mmCIF file of C-alpha atoms and ligand atoms in Angstrom:
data_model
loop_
_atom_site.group_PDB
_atom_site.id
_atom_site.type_symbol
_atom_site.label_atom_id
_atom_site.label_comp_id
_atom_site.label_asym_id
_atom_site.label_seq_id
_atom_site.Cartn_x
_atom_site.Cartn_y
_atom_site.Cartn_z
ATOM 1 C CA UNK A 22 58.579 159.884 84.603
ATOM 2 C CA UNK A 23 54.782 160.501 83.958
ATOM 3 C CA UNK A 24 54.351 161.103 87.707
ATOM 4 C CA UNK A 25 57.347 163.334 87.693
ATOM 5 C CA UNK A 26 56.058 165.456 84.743
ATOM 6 C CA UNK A 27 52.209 165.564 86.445
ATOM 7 C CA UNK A 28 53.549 166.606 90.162
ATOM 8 C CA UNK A 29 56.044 169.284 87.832
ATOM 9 C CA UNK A 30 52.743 170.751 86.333
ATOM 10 C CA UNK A 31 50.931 170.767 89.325
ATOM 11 C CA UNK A 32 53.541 172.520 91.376
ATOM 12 C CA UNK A 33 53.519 175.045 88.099
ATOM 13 C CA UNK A 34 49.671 175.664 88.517
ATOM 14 C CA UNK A 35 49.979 176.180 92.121
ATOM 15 C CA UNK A 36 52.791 178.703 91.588
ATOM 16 C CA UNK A 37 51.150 182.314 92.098
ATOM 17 C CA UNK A 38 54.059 184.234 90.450
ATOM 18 C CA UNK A 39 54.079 183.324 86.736
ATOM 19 C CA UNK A 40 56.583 185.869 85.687
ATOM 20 C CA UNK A 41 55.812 188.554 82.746
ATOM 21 C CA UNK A 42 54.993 188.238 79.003
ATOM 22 C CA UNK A 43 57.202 189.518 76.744
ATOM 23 C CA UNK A 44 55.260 192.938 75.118
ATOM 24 C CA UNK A 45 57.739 194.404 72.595
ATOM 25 C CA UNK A 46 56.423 191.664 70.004
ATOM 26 C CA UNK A 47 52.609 192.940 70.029
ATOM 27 C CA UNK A 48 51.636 189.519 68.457
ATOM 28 C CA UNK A 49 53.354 187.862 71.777
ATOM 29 C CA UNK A 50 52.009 190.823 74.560
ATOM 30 C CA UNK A 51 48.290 189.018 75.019
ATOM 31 C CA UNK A 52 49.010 185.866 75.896
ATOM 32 C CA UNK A 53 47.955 184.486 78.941
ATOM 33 C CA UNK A 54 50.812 183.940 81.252
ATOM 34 C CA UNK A 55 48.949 181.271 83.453
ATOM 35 C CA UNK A 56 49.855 178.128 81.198
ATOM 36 C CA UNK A 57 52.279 175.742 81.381
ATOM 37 C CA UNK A 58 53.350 172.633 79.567
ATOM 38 C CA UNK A 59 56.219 170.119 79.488
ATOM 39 C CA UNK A 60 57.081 167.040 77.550
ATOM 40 C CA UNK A 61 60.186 164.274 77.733
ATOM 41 C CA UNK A 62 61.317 162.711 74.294
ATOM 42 C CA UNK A 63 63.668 160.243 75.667
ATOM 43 C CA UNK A 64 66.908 157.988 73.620
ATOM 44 C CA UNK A 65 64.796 154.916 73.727
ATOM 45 C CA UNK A 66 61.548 156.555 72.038
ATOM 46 C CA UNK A 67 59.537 157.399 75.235
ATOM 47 C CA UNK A 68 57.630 160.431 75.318
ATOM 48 C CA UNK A 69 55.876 161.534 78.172
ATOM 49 C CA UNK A 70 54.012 165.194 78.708
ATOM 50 C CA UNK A 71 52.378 167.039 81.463
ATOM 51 C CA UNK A 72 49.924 170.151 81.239
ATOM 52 C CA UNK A 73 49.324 172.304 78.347
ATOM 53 C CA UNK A 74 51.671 170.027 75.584
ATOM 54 C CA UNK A 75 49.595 170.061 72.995
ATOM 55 C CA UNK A 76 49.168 174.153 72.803
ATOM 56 C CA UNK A 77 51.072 175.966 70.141
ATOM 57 C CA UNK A 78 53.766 178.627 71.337
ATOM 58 C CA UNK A 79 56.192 180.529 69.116
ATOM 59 C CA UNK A 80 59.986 179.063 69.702
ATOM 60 C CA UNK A 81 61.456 182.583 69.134
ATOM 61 C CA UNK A 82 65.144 182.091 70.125
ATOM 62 C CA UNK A 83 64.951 178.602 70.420
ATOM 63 C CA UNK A 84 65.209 178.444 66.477
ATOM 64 C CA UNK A 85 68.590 179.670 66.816
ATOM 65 C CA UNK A 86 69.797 176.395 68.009
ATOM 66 C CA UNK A 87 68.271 175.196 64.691
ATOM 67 C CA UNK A 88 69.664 177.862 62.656
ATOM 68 C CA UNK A 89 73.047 177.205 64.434
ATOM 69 C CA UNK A 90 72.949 173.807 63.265
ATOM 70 C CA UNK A 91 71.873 175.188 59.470
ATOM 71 C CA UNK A 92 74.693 177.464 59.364
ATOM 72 C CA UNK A 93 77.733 174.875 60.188
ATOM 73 C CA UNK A 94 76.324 172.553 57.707
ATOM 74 C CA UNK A 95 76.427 175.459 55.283
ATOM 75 C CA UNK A 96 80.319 176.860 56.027
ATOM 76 C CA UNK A 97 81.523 174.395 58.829
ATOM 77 C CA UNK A 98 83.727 175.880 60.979
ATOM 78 C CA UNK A 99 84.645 178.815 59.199
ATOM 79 C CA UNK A 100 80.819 180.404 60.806
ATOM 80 C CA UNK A 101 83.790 181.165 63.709
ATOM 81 C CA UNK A 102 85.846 183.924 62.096
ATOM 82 C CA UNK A 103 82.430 185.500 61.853
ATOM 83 C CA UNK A 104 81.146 184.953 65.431
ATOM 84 C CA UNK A 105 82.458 184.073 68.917
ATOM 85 C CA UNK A 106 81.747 181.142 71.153
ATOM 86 C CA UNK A 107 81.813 183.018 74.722
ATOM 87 C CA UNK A 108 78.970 184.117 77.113
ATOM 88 C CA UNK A 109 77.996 187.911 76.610
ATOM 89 C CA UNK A 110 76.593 188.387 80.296
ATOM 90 C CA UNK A 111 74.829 191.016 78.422
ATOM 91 C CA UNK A 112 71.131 190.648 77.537
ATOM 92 C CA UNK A 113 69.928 188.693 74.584
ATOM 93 C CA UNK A 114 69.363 192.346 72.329
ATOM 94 C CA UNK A 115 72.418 194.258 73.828
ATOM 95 C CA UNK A 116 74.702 196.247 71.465
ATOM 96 C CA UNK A 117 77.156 197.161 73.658
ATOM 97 C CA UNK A 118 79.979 194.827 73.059
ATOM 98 C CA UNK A 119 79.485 195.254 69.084
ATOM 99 C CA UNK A 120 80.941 198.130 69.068
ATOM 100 C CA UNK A 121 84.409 197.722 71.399
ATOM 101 C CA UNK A 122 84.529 193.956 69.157
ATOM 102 C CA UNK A 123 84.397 194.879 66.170
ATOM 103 C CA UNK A 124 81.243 193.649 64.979
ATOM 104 C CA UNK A 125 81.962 190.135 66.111
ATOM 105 C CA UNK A 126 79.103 188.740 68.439
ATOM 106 C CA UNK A 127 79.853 187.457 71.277
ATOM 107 C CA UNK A 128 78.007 183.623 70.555
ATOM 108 C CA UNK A 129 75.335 182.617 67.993
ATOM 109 C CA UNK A 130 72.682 182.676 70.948
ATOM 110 C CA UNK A 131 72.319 186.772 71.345
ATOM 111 C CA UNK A 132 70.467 188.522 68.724
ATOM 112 C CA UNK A 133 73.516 189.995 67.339
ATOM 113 C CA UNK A 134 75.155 186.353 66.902
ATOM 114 C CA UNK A 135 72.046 185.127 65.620
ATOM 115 C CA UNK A 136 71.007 187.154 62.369
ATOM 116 C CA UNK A 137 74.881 186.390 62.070
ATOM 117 C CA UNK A 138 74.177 182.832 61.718
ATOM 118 C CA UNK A 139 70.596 183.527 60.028
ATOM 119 C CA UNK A 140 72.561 185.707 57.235
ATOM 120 C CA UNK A 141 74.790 182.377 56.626
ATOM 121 C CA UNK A 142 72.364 180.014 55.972
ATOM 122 C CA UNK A 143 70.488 182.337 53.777
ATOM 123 C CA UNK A 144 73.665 183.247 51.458
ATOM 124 C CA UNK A 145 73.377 181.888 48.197
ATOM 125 C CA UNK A 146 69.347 181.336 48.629
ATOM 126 C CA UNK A 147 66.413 183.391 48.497
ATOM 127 C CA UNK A 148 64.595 184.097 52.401
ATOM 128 C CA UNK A 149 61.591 181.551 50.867
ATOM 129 C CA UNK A 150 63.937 178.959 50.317
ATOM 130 C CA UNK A 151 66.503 179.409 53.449
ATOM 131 C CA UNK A 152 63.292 179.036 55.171
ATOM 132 C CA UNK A 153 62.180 176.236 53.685
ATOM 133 C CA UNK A 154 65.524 174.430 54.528
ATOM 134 C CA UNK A 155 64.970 175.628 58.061
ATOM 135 C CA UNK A 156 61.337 173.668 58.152
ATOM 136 C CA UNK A 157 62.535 170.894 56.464
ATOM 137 C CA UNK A 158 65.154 170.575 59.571
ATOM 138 C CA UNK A 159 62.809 170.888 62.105
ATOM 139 C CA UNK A 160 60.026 168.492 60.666
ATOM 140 C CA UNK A 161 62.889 165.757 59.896
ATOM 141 C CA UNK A 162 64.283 166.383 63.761
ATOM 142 C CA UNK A 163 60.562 166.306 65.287
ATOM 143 C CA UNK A 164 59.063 163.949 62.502
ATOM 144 C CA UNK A 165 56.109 166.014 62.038
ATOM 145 C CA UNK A 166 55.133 167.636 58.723
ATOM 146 C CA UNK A 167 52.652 169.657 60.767
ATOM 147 C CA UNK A 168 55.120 172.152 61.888
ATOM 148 C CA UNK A 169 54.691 175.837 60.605
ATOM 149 C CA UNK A 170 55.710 179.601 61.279
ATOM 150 C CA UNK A 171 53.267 182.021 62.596
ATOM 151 C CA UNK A 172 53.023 184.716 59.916
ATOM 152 C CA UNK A 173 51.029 187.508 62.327
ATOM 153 C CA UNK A 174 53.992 186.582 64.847
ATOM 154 C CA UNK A 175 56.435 187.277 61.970
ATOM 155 C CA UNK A 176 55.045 190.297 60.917
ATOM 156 C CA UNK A 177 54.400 191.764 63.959
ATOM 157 C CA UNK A 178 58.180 191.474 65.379
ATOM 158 C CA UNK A 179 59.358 192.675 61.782
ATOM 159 C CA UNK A 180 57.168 195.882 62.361
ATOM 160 C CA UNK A 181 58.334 196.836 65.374
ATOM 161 C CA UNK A 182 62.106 195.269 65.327
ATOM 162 C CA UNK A 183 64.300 198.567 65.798
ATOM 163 C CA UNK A 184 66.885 197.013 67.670
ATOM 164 C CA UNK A 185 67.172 193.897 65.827
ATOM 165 C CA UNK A 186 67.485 196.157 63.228
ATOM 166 C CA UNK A 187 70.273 198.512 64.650
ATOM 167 C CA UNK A 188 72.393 195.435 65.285
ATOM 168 C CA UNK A 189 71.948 193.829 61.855
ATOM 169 C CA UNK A 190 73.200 196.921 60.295
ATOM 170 C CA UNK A 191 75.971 197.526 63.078
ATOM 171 C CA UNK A 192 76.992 194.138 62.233
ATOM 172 C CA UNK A 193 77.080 195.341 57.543
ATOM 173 C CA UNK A 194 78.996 198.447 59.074
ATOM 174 C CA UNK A 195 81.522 196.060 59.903
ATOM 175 C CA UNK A 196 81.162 194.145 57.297
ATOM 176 C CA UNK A 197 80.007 190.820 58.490
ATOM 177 C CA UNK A 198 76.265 190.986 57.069
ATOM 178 C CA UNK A 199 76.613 189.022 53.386
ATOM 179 C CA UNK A 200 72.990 189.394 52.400
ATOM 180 C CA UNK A 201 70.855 192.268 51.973
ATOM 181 C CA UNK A 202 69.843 193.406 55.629
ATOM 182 C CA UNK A 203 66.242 193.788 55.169
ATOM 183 C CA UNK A 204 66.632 189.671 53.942
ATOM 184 C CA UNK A 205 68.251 188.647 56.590
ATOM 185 C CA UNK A 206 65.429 190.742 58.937
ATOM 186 C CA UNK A 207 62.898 188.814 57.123
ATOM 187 C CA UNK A 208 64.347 185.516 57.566
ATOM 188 C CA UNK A 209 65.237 186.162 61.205
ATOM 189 C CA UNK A 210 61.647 187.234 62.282
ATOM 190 C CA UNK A 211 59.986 184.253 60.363
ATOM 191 C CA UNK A 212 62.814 182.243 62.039
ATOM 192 C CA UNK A 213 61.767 182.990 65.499
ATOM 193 C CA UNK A 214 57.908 182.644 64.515
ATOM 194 C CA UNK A 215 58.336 179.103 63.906
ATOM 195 C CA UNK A 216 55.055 177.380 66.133
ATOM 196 C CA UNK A 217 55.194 174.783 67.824
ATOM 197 C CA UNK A 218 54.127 172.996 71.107
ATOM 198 C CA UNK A 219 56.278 171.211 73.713
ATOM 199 C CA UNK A 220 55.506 167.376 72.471
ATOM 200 C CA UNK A 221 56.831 168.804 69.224
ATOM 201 C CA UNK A 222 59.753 170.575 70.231
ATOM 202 C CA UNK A 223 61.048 167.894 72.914
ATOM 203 C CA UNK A 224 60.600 165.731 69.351
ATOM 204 C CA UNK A 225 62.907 168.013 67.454
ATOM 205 C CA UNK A 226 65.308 168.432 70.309
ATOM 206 C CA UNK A 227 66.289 164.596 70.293
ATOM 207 C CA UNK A 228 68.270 165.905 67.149
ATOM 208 C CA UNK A 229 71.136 167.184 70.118
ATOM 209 C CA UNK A 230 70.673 163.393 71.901
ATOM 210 C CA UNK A 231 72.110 160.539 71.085
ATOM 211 C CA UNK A 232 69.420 159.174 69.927
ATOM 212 C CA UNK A 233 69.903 155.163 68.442
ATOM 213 C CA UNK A 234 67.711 154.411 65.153
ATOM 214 C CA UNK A 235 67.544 158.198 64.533
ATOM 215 C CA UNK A 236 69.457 159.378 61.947
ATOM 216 C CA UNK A 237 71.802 161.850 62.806
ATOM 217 C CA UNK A 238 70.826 165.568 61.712
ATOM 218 C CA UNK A 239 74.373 166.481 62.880
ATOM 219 C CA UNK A 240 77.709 164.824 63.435
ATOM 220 C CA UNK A 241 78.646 163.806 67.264
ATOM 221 C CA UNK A 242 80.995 166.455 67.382
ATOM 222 C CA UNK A 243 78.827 169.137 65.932
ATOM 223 C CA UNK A 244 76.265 168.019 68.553
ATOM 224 C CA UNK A 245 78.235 168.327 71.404
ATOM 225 C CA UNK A 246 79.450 171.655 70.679
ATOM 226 C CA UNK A 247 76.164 172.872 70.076
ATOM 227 C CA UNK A 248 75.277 171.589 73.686
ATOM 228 C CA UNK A 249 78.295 172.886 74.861
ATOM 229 C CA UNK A 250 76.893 176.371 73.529
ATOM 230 C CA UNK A 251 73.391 176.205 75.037
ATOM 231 C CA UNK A 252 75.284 175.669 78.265
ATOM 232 C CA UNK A 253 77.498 178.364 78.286
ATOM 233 C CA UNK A 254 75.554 180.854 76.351
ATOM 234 C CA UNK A 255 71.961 179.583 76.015
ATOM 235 C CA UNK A 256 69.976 181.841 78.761
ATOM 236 C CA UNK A 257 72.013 184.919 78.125
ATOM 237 C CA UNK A 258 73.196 186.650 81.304
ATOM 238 C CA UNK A 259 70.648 183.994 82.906
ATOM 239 C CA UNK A 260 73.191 180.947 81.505
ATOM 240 C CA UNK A 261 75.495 180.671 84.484
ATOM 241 C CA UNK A 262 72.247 180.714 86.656
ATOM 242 C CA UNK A 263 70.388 177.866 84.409
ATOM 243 C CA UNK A 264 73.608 175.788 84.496
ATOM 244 C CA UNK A 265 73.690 175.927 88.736
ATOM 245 C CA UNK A 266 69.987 175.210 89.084
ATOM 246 C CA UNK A 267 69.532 172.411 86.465
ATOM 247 C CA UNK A 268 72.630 171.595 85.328
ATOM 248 C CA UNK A 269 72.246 170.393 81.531
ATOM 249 C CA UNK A 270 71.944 172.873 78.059
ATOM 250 C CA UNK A 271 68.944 175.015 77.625
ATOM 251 C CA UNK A 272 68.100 177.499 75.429
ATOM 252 C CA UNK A 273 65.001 179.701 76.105
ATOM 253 C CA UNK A 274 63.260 181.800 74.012
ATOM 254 C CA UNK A 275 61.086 185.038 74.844
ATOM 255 C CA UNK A 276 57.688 183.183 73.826
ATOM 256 C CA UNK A 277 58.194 181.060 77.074
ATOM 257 C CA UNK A 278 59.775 177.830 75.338
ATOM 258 C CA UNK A 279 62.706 176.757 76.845
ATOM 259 C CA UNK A 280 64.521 173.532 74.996
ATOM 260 C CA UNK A 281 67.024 171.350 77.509
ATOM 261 C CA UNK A 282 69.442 168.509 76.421
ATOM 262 C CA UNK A 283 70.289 165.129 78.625
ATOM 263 C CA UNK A 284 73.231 164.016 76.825
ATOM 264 C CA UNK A 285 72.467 160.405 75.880
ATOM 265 C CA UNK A 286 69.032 160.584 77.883
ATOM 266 C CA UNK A 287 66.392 162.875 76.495
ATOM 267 C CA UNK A 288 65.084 166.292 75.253
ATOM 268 C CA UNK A 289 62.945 168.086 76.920
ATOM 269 C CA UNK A 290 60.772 171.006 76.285
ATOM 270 C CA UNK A 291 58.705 173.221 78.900
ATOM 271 C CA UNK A 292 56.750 176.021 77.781
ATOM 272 C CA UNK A 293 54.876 178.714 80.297
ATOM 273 C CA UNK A 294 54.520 182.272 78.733
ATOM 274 C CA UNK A 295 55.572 184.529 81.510
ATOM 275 C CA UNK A 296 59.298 185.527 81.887
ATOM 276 C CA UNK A 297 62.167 186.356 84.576
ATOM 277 C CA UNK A 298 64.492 188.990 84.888
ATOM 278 C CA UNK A 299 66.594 187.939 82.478
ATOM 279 C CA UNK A 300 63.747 187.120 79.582
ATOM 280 C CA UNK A 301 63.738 183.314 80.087
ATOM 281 C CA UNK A 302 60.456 181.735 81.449
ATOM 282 C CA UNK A 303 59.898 182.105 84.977
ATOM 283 C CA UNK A 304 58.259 178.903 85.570
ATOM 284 C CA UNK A 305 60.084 176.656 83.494
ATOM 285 C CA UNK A 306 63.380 177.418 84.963
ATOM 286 C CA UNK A 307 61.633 176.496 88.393
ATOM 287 C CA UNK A 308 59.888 173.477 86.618
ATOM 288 C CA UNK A 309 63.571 172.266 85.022
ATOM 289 C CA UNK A 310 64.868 172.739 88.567
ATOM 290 C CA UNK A 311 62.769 170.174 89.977
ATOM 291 C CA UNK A 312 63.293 168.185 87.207
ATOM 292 C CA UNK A 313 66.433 167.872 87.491
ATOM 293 C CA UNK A 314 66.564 167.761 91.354
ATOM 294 C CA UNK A 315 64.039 164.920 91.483
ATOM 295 C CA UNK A 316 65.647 162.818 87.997
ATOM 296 C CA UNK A 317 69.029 163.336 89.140
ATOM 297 C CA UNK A 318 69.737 164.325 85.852
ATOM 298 C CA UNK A 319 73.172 166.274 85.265
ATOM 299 C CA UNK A 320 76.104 166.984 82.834
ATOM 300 C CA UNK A 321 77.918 167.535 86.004
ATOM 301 C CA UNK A 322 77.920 164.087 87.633
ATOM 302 C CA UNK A 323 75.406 161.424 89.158
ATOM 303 C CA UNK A 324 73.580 161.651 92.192
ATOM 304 C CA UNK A 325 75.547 160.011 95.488
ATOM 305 C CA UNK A 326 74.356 156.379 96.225
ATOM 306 C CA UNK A 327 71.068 156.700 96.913
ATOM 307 C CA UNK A 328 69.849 160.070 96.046
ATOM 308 C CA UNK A 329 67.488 160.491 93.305
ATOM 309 C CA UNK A 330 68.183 158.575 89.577
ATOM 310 C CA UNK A 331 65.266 158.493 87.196
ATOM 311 C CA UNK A 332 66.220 156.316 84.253
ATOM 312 C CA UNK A 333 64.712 157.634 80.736
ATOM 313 C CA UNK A 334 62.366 154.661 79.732
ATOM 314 C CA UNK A 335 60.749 154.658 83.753
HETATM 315 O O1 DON B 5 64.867 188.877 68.266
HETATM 316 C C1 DON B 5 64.093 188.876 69.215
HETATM 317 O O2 DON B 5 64.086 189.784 70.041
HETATM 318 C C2 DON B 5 63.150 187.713 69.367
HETATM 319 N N1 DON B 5 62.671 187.277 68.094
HETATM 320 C C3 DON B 5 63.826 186.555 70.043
HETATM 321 C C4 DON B 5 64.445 186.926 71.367
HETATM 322 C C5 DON B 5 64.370 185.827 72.345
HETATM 323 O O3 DON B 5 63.620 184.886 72.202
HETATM 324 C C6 DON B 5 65.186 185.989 73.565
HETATM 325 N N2 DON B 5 65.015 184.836 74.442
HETATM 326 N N3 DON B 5 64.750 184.686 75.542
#
């Protein structure tokens, strides 16, 4: 595995075409797209990193995985009559479909869907203390007390949100916005500011493995159906393209992080700033390719006799 994840970030540094950095956050539009990181928390307590792991990025949508999970353990299933569970093929800020569907996002993954689930685990609780519930998640997934949210990175998205904010109040025209919409803005933005680096976030991932002597954050079924989500819905109109060329749930976020789930095997997190066409990281869709091609790892079936298998604690 180490030599996997060193030949990964070499082939990443000898990659000339690093994508774009997202600009409409100003905090995010300075960063240097030539870095790249990767790190494997695997079911038997490996972890094993490669390149930049140790440098700080902001998860952006990735949180929405962990506000996902904070908003069924707040109203269960009932978070469905409120969003859907289907792919958008729309990109992650698009307000198209609000309008012909009533205000019902598409999946909790798109913006829409996601101050959807934000404004659920904030009803009944102040922004401070949803948030703090949300940090308390993520340290108990990753372990790590040292986990923050970048207030600059907060306060810059909040200043120039416009179309988050267009959907949030699209979504109280049709009624499905409980809290006050400037709240739920709040919460989102600090939401998506959460910091942290790939070591970290393959640690909180293992939350979506099976992951013995852990306790569980989430039920099994809860897990899988999150996983089931990331698959379907987790790179936007990118998802059906992530599922062909690695095969297992992702979910990216615009700050470069993108988190990936091996069912019963590991988390993994990969982290290079500049984006594709669709807004998910250019090289770590190419580095989770060859991940996957050279692990053999796959919700879709093993490897024929003799390809490639990479088991998690080699
Ligand atoms: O709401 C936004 O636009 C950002 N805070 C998050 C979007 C995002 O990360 C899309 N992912 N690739």
């Amino acid at each position: 595995m180490q030599d996997l994840l060193t030949d990964i970030a070499a082939a990443a540094a000898a990659n000339s075409d690093k994508g774009k950095v997202a600009t409409y956050i100003p905090e995010l539009a300075g960063i240097d797209p030539d870095q790249f990181g990767i790190a494997v928390a695997t079911a038997d307590g490996g972890l094993f990193t490669a390149g930049a792991a140790e440098t700080p990025f902001s998860i952006q949508s990735v949180s929405k995985v962990f506000a996902l999970a904070l908003a069924l353990g707040r109203v269960g299933d009932q978070i469905w009559r409120r969003v859907g569970r289907e792919p958008s093929g729309l990109s992650f800020d698009s307000i198209l479909l609000l309008e012909r569907e009533n205000g019902i996002p598409r999946n909790p993954f798109i913006n829409a869907g996601a101050l959807v689930t934000t404004d659920t685990y904030l009803s009944g609780s102040s922004p401070r203390e949803a948030l703090g519930e949300l940090l308390r998640f993520i340290r108990a997934a990753a372990d790590d007390e040292g986990i923050h949210m970048n207030e600059q990175v907060a306060t810059s998205e909040f200043a120039t949100g416009h179309r988050n904010f267009s959907l949030a109040h699209y979504l109280a025209s049709h009624d499905n916005m409980r809290s006050d919409v400037d709240k739920v803005l709040g919460t989102y933005c600090h939401q998506c500011a959460v910091e942290m680096n790939c070591r970290q976030l393959a640690l909180a991932g293992r939350f979506l493995v099976d992951t013995p002597g852990m306790p569980a954050l989430v039920s099994i079924e809860r897990r899988r159906r999150i996983n089931a989500l990331m698959m379907t819905c987790g790179h936007y109109d990118g998802s059906g393209d992530f599922a062909f060329r690695v095969g297992m749930p992702g979910k990216s976020g615009v700050g470069g992080g993108i988190l990936v789930i091996s069912p019963g095997r590991a988390a993994i997190a990969v982290w290079s700033p500049g984006l594709n066409r669709y807004g998910n990281s250019k090289l770590g869709t190419e580095a989770m390719e060859l991940f996957a091609h050279r692990t053999g790892w796959s919700v879709f079936g093993v490897p024929h006799a003799g390809g490639a298998i990479c088991h998690a604690s080699s």
